[in-house]
Tab-separated table of C-alpha atoms and ligand atoms in Angstrom:
chain	number	residue	atom	x	y	z
A	1485	MET	CA	22.230	24.466	19.685
A	1486	SER	CA	22.252	22.956	16.185
A	1487	SER	CA	24.463	20.095	14.840
A	1488	GLY	CA	25.250	21.391	11.312
A	1489	ARG	CA	22.899	20.513	8.306
A	1490	ARG	CA	21.931	17.085	9.035
A	1491	PHE	CA	18.671	17.421	7.280
A	1492	ALA	CA	19.725	18.983	3.954
A	1493	GLY	CA	17.637	17.611	1.084
A	1494	LYS	CA	14.938	16.250	3.659
A	1495	SER	CA	11.216	17.153	3.420
A	1496	ALA	CA	9.583	17.642	6.954
A	1497	ILE	CA	6.073	18.230	8.204
A	1498	VAL	CA	5.596	19.596	11.620
A	1499	THR	CA	2.130	20.082	13.080
A	1500	GLY	CA	1.240	22.527	15.904
A	1501	ALA	CA	4.097	24.792	14.629
A	1502	ALA	CA	2.515	28.173	15.565
A	1503	GLY	CA	4.158	28.051	18.894
A	1504	GLY	CA	5.713	26.178	21.820
A	1505	ILE	CA	7.289	22.938	20.940
A	1506	GLY	CA	6.049	22.730	17.399
A	1507	ARG	CA	7.440	26.093	16.520
A	1508	ALA	CA	10.877	25.332	18.015
A	1509	THR	CA	10.986	21.929	16.213
A	1510	ALA	CA	10.106	23.464	12.840
A	1511	LEU	CA	12.799	26.152	13.205
A	1512	ARG	CA	15.365	23.554	14.446
A	1513	LEU	CA	14.875	21.092	11.434
A	1514	ALA	CA	14.720	24.053	8.992
A	1515	GLY	CA	17.825	25.448	10.721
A	1516	GLU	CA	19.559	22.132	9.973
A	1517	GLY	CA	18.528	22.198	6.278
A	1518	ALA	CA	15.141	20.734	6.073
A	1519	SER	CA	12.455	21.730	3.786
A	1520	VAL	CA	9.658	22.279	6.277
A	1521	LEU	CA	5.762	22.400	5.957
A	1522	ALA	CA	4.726	24.114	9.263
A	1523	VAL	CA	1.132	23.393	10.036
A	1524	ASP	CA	-1.394	24.836	12.458
A	1525	ILE	CA	-4.800	26.184	13.024
A	1526	LYS	CA	-3.497	29.630	14.193
A	1527	LYS	CA	-2.674	31.763	11.165
A	1528	ALA	CA	-0.902	34.870	12.585
A	1529	GLU	CA	1.241	32.936	14.915
A	1530	LEU	CA	2.119	30.504	12.098
A	1531	SER	CA	3.126	33.332	10.013
A	1532	GLU	CA	5.364	34.462	12.945
A	1533	THR	CA	6.974	31.125	12.934
A	1534	ALA	CA	7.889	31.476	9.102
A	1535	SER	CA	9.258	34.976	9.870
A	1536	MET	CA	11.612	33.410	12.260
A	1537	ALA	CA	12.726	30.553	9.921
A	1538	TYR	CA	16.207	30.334	8.276
A	1539	GLY	CA	16.370	29.805	4.637
A	1540	SER	CA	13.722	29.847	1.824
A	1541	ASN	CA	12.283	26.258	1.999
A	1542	PHE	CA	9.820	27.009	4.835
A	1543	ARG	CA	6.223	26.751	3.886
A	1544	THR	CA	3.076	27.158	6.024
A	1545	MET	CA	-0.407	25.701	5.863
A	1546	VAL	CA	-3.367	26.726	8.015
A	1547	ALA	CA	-5.240	23.487	8.847
A	1548	ASP	CA	-7.005	21.777	11.537
A	1549	VAL	CA	-5.475	18.433	11.801
A	1550	ALA	CA	-8.391	16.906	13.595
A	1551	ASP	CA	-10.389	17.575	10.259
A	1552	ARG	CA	-10.653	14.132	8.739
A	1553	ALA	CA	-9.683	15.352	5.292
A	1554	ALA	CA	-6.715	17.508	6.380
A	1555	PRO	CA	-4.055	14.862	6.808
A	1556	GLU	CA	-4.180	13.812	3.078
A	1557	ARG	CA	-4.026	17.592	2.059
A	1558	ILE	CA	-1.209	18.331	4.464
A	1559	VAL	CA	0.888	15.455	3.140
A	1560	SER	CA	0.228	16.006	-0.486
A	1561	LYS	CA	1.155	19.763	-0.064
A	1562	ALA	CA	4.389	18.640	1.431
A	1563	VAL	CA	5.139	16.160	-1.336
A	1564	SER	CA	4.274	18.393	-4.095
A	1565	ALA	CA	6.159	21.456	-2.625
A	1566	HIS	CA	9.311	19.557	-1.495
A	1567	GLY	CA	9.470	16.565	-3.656
A	1568	GLY	CA	8.634	13.847	-1.106
A	1569	LEU	CA	8.269	13.249	2.703
A	1570	ASP	CA	11.216	12.251	4.946
A	1571	LEU	CA	10.143	13.353	8.489
A	1572	LEU	CA	6.833	13.591	10.031
A	1573	VAL	CA	6.548	15.173	13.405
A	1574	ASN	CA	3.071	14.665	14.981
A	1575	ASN	CA	3.115	17.479	17.569
A	1576	ALA	CA	-0.082	19.387	17.541
A	1577	GLY	CA	-2.264	18.684	20.567
A	1578	ILE	CA	-4.659	20.369	23.102
A	1579	SER	CA	-4.449	20.366	26.815
A	1580	GLY	CA	-7.473	18.493	28.583
A	1581	ARG	CA	-8.739	19.910	31.658
A	1582	GLY	CA	-12.005	18.235	31.808
A	1583	GLY	CA	-11.213	16.363	35.099
A	1584	GLY	CA	-11.071	12.779	36.091
A	1585	ALA	CA	-13.432	9.802	35.014
A	1586	ALA	CA	-16.094	11.050	37.177
A	1587	GLN	CA	-16.136	14.559	35.925
A	1588	ALA	CA	-15.084	14.329	32.171
A	1589	GLY	CA	-18.141	14.701	29.858
A	1590	ASP	CA	-18.558	13.054	26.483
A	1591	GLU	CA	-17.799	16.279	24.579
A	1592	GLU	CA	-14.525	16.686	26.419
A	1593	TRP	CA	-13.712	12.960	25.989
A	1594	ASP	CA	-14.443	12.698	22.370
A	1595	GLY	CA	-12.703	15.980	21.529
A	1596	VAL	CA	-9.555	15.378	23.249
A	1597	ILE	CA	-9.378	11.636	22.021
A	1598	ASP	CA	-10.004	12.923	18.389
A	1599	MET	CA	-7.449	15.608	18.422
A	1600	ASN	CA	-4.652	14.157	20.482
A	1601	VAL	CA	-4.668	10.596	19.352
A	1602	SER	CA	-7.113	9.967	16.341
A	1603	SER	CA	-5.524	12.804	14.478
A	1604	VAL	CA	-2.152	11.557	15.070
A	1605	PHE	CA	-3.284	8.181	13.683
A	1606	ARG	CA	-4.584	9.811	10.521
A	1607	MET	CA	-1.551	11.900	9.947
A	1608	SER	CA	0.685	8.999	10.130
A	1609	ARG	CA	-1.703	7.029	7.963
A	1610	ALA	CA	-1.516	9.737	5.377
A	1611	GLY	CA	2.234	10.210	5.768
A	1612	LEU	CA	3.075	6.412	5.483
A	1613	LYS	CA	1.796	6.506	1.825
A	1614	HIS	CA	4.672	8.786	0.851
A	1615	LEU	CA	7.509	8.536	3.585
A	1616	THR	CA	10.778	7.699	2.339
A	1617	SER	CA	11.540	3.890	2.727
A	1618	PRO	CA	13.859	3.002	3.937
A	1619	GLY	CA	14.944	6.378	5.853
A	1620	GLY	CA	11.624	7.908	6.957
A	1621	LYS	CA	11.005	9.053	10.434
A	1622	ILE	CA	7.911	9.620	12.430
A	1623	VAL	CA	8.134	11.364	15.801
A	1624	GLN	CA	5.074	11.656	17.808
A	1625	ILE	CA	4.661	14.011	20.952
A	1626	SER	CA	3.044	12.024	23.767
A	1627	SER	CA	3.211	13.177	27.447
A	1628	VAL	CA	4.420	11.975	30.879
A	1629	PHE	CA	0.759	12.017	31.644
A	1630	GLY	CA	0.422	9.097	29.120
A	1631	LEU	CA	2.916	7.192	31.168
A	1632	ILE	CA	1.726	7.338	34.640
A	1633	GLY	CA	-1.577	8.242	36.500
A	1634	PHE	CA	-1.913	11.932	37.431
A	1635	PRO	CA	-5.122	13.528	38.847
A	1636	ASP	CA	-7.770	15.240	36.809
A	1637	SER	CA	-6.756	14.391	33.165
A	1638	ALA	CA	-8.634	11.307	32.152
A	1639	ALA	CA	-9.085	12.158	28.447
A	1640	TYR	CA	-5.689	13.709	27.987
A	1641	ALA	CA	-3.875	10.786	29.856
A	1642	ALA	CA	-5.928	8.206	27.827
A	1643	ALA	CA	-5.185	10.001	24.485
A	1644	LYS	CA	-1.378	10.330	25.283
A	1645	ALA	CA	-1.183	6.842	26.318
A	1646	GLY	CA	-2.727	5.890	23.038
A	1647	VAL	CA	0.000	7.930	21.303
A	1648	ALA	CA	2.594	5.973	23.121
A	1649	GLN	CA	1.107	2.667	22.314
A	1650	LEU	CA	0.253	3.605	18.695
A	1651	THR	CA	4.079	4.442	18.542
A	1652	ARG	CA	5.121	1.003	19.723
A	1653	GLN	CA	2.610	-0.763	17.356
A	1654	MET	CA	3.658	1.385	14.305
A	1655	ALA	CA	7.250	0.693	15.014
A	1656	ALA	CA	6.460	-3.178	14.388
A	1657	ASP	CA	4.806	-2.439	11.020
A	1658	CYS	CA	7.235	0.289	9.918
A	1659	GLY	CA	10.617	-1.196	11.071
A	1660	PRO	CA	10.832	-3.693	8.217
A	1661	LEU	CA	10.231	-0.723	5.861
A	1662	GLY	CA	13.121	1.073	7.410
A	1663	ILE	CA	10.865	3.661	8.848
A	1664	ASN	CA	11.573	4.596	12.467
A	1665	VAL	CA	8.544	5.562	14.767
A	1666	ASN	CA	9.468	6.948	17.965
A	1667	ALA	CA	7.649	9.407	20.606
A	1668	ILE	CA	8.685	11.853	23.152
A	1669	ALA	CA	6.968	12.260	26.429
A	1670	PRO	CA	7.683	15.811	27.679
A	1671	GLY	CA	7.389	16.867	31.174
A	1672	VAL	CA	6.674	20.535	32.132
A	1673	ILE	CA	7.782	22.660	29.064
A	1674	GLU	CA	7.065	26.376	29.036
A	1675	THR	CA	4.784	27.041	26.003
A	1676	PRO	CA	1.617	28.948	25.391
A	1677	MET	CA	-0.302	25.789	26.540
A	1678	THR	CA	1.455	25.657	30.020
A	1679	ALA	CA	2.337	29.221	30.628
A	1680	GLU	CA	-0.690	30.288	32.558
A	1681	ARG	CA	-0.370	27.055	34.841
A	1682	ILE	CA	3.272	27.751	35.451
A	1683	HIS	CA	2.821	31.131	36.499
A	1684	ASN	CA	-0.541	31.078	38.314
A	1685	ASP	CA	-1.511	27.537	39.515
A	1686	ALA	CA	0.081	26.944	42.858
A	1687	TRP	CA	-1.133	23.043	43.012
A	1688	TYR	CA	0.460	22.441	39.633
A	1689	ASN	CA	3.737	24.141	40.842
A	1690	GLU	CA	3.730	21.802	43.792
A	1691	ALA	CA	2.898	18.686	41.768
A	1692	MET	CA	4.821	19.178	38.779
A	1693	ILE	CA	7.470	21.778	39.093
A	1694	LYS	CA	8.815	21.720	42.522
A	1695	ASN	CA	9.493	18.060	42.393
A	1696	THR	CA	11.233	18.120	38.766
A	1697	PRO	CA	14.906	17.858	39.544
A	1698	MET	CA	15.866	20.073	36.601
A	1699	GLY	CA	12.932	22.558	36.884
A	1700	VAL	CA	10.769	23.775	33.925
A	1701	GLY	CA	12.029	22.910	30.379
A	1702	GLN	CA	11.929	24.888	27.264
A	1703	PRO	CA	10.697	24.076	23.813
A	1704	ASP	CA	14.330	23.599	22.482
A	1705	ASP	CA	14.657	20.936	25.018
A	1706	ILE	CA	12.082	18.779	22.970
A	1707	ALA	CA	13.048	20.131	19.575
A	1708	GLY	CA	16.645	18.797	20.032
A	1709	VAL	CA	15.496	15.412	20.832
A	1710	VAL	CA	12.949	15.312	18.032
A	1711	ALA	CA	15.866	16.337	15.478
A	1712	PHE	CA	18.086	13.504	17.100
A	1713	LEU	CA	15.283	11.032	16.622
A	1714	CYS	CA	15.075	12.345	12.973
A	1715	SER	CA	18.853	12.008	12.437
A	1716	ALA	CA	20.821	9.263	11.180
A	1717	ASP	CA	22.362	8.788	14.589
A	1718	ALA	CA	18.958	7.308	15.758
A	1719	ARG	CA	18.789	4.761	12.974
A	1720	TYR	CA	18.364	1.789	15.264
A	1721	ILE	CA	15.877	3.399	17.707
A	1722	ASN	CA	12.360	2.220	16.979
A	1723	GLY	CA	9.180	2.088	19.034
A	1724	GLN	CA	10.577	4.062	22.033
A	1725	VAL	CA	8.633	6.728	24.113
A	1726	ILE	CA	11.526	8.863	25.459
A	1727	ALA	CA	10.605	10.953	28.531
A	1728	VAL	CA	12.287	14.412	28.288
A	1729	ASP	CA	11.134	15.618	31.721
A	1730	GLY	CA	14.132	16.861	33.734
A	1731	GLY	CA	13.920	13.579	35.733
A	1732	TRP	CA	10.326	14.080	37.026
A	1733	LEU	CA	9.178	10.497	36.082
A	1734	ALA	CA	12.461	8.786	37.309
A	1735	THR	CA	12.526	10.293	40.628
A	1736	ARG	CA	10.752	11.142	43.755
A	1737	TYR	CA	12.539	14.397	44.292
A	1738	TRP	CA	11.478	16.640	46.857
A	1739	PRO	CA	13.808	19.759	47.662
A	1740	ARG	CA	14.740	20.246	51.328
A	1741	ASP	CA	13.804	23.880	52.096
B	333	NAP	P1	0.960	24.813	22.255
B	333	NAP	O1	1.746	25.866	22.823
B	333	NAP	O2	-0.495	24.981	22.568
B	333	NAP	O3	1.131	24.552	20.801
B	333	NAP	C1	0.502	23.608	20.101
B	333	NAP	C2	-0.075	24.251	18.788
B	333	NAP	O4	-0.911	23.235	18.312
B	333	NAP	C3	-0.970	25.442	19.014
B	333	NAP	O5	-0.571	26.391	18.069
B	333	NAP	C4	-2.226	24.880	18.829
B	333	NAP	O6	-3.275	25.885	18.420
B	333	NAP	C5	-2.179	24.039	17.677
B	333	NAP	N1	-3.311	23.146	17.572
B	333	NAP	C6	-4.232	22.685	18.363
B	333	NAP	N2	-5.094	21.926	17.800
B	333	NAP	C7	-4.744	21.997	16.533
B	333	NAP	C8	-5.535	21.456	15.485
B	333	NAP	N3	-6.535	20.739	15.530
B	333	NAP	N4	-4.967	21.557	14.177
B	333	NAP	C9	-3.877	22.295	14.010
B	333	NAP	N5	-3.196	22.812	14.997
B	333	NAP	C10	-3.671	22.551	16.194
B	333	NAP	O7	1.247	23.417	22.910
B	333	NAP	P2	2.809	22.711	23.358
B	333	NAP	O8	2.874	22.860	24.681
B	333	NAP	O9	3.797	23.230	22.337
B	333	NAP	O10	2.426	21.177	23.026
B	333	NAP	C11	2.987	20.691	21.930
B	333	NAP	C12	2.667	19.065	22.156
B	333	NAP	O11	3.353	18.517	23.324
B	333	NAP	C13	1.223	18.771	22.488
B	333	NAP	O12	0.777	17.515	21.857
B	333	NAP	C14	1.108	18.632	23.916
B	333	NAP	O13	0.095	17.914	24.428
B	333	NAP	C15	2.492	18.050	24.147
B	333	NAP	N6	3.053	18.192	25.545
B	333	NAP	C16	3.252	19.404	25.960
B	333	NAP	C17	3.658	19.625	27.267
B	333	NAP	C18	4.178	20.886	27.881
B	333	NAP	O14	4.507	20.928	29.032
B	333	NAP	N7	4.060	21.976	27.230
B	333	NAP	C19	3.919	18.362	28.141
B	333	NAP	C20	3.584	17.262	27.594
B	333	NAP	C21	3.106	17.027	26.289
B	333	NAP	P3	-4.195	26.353	19.883
B	333	NAP	O15	-3.538	27.138	20.613
B	333	NAP	O16	-5.316	27.121	19.078
B	333	NAP	O17	-4.775	25.052	20.451
């Protein structure tokens, strides 16, 4: 559900916008009036996102955000196409299934850390050169796995905890500039990243879904909160990592059969 045109005249970048949470977020911000630069590594699916977008100020850019040169190029495209940068949503991420600390190899560790936290830092660094001050917003996508310990996900958990802490740290530097930096920690959201696990992994269902009081979430459940954090209503929220997980973290829910 949209809340009118809260982002008319605003320029936004959303990474990882070819599917899942990023697609829903890019469409949501565009639906509420933002000029959006949607970025992803997947060309065909990104074009599909663009075909679903409302309005004409929706642009796409195929880029690997983990490429060290990419963030500056992405930001400069948004600035030249849309006249500035107001909203930066660092959403792109990869799942890490390389196991726990005893199993994760160096390649898995380096790849997941580089993509899931270092690229977020580099996108933010590039964005901060242009973000509207005051009034700019950065929203980063962490994970519930960055806030608690969960088996078999050492690199992913460390990277997502890094995103959470980077968010808090950046809030201290950016708050005085009038730029809000917040993060969302999603629980189980049905996206291309998780679809296979949701439908075929019995252990994951027991550990994550059965004990989520509100069941599996949808990409729009995250997009709506991103939009809120990008809105004027969130003016005084800074440095928060908001769990959007149907109550998984806050409870020890176990249904009575
Ligand atoms: P998704 O469906 O896989 O969408 C992420 C998109 O980002 C994909 O199109 C992906 O392409 C793209 N991407 C990956 N690496 C990239 C790169 N180097 N450069 C540009 N684009 C890249 O994932 P999602 O579930 O929507 O997840 C979005 C974010 O939420 C991620 O940061 C994820 O860790 C986080 N999250 C998701 C959940 C969940 O339950 N879904 C829970 C907690 C946190 P490829 O498909 O080629 O990788």
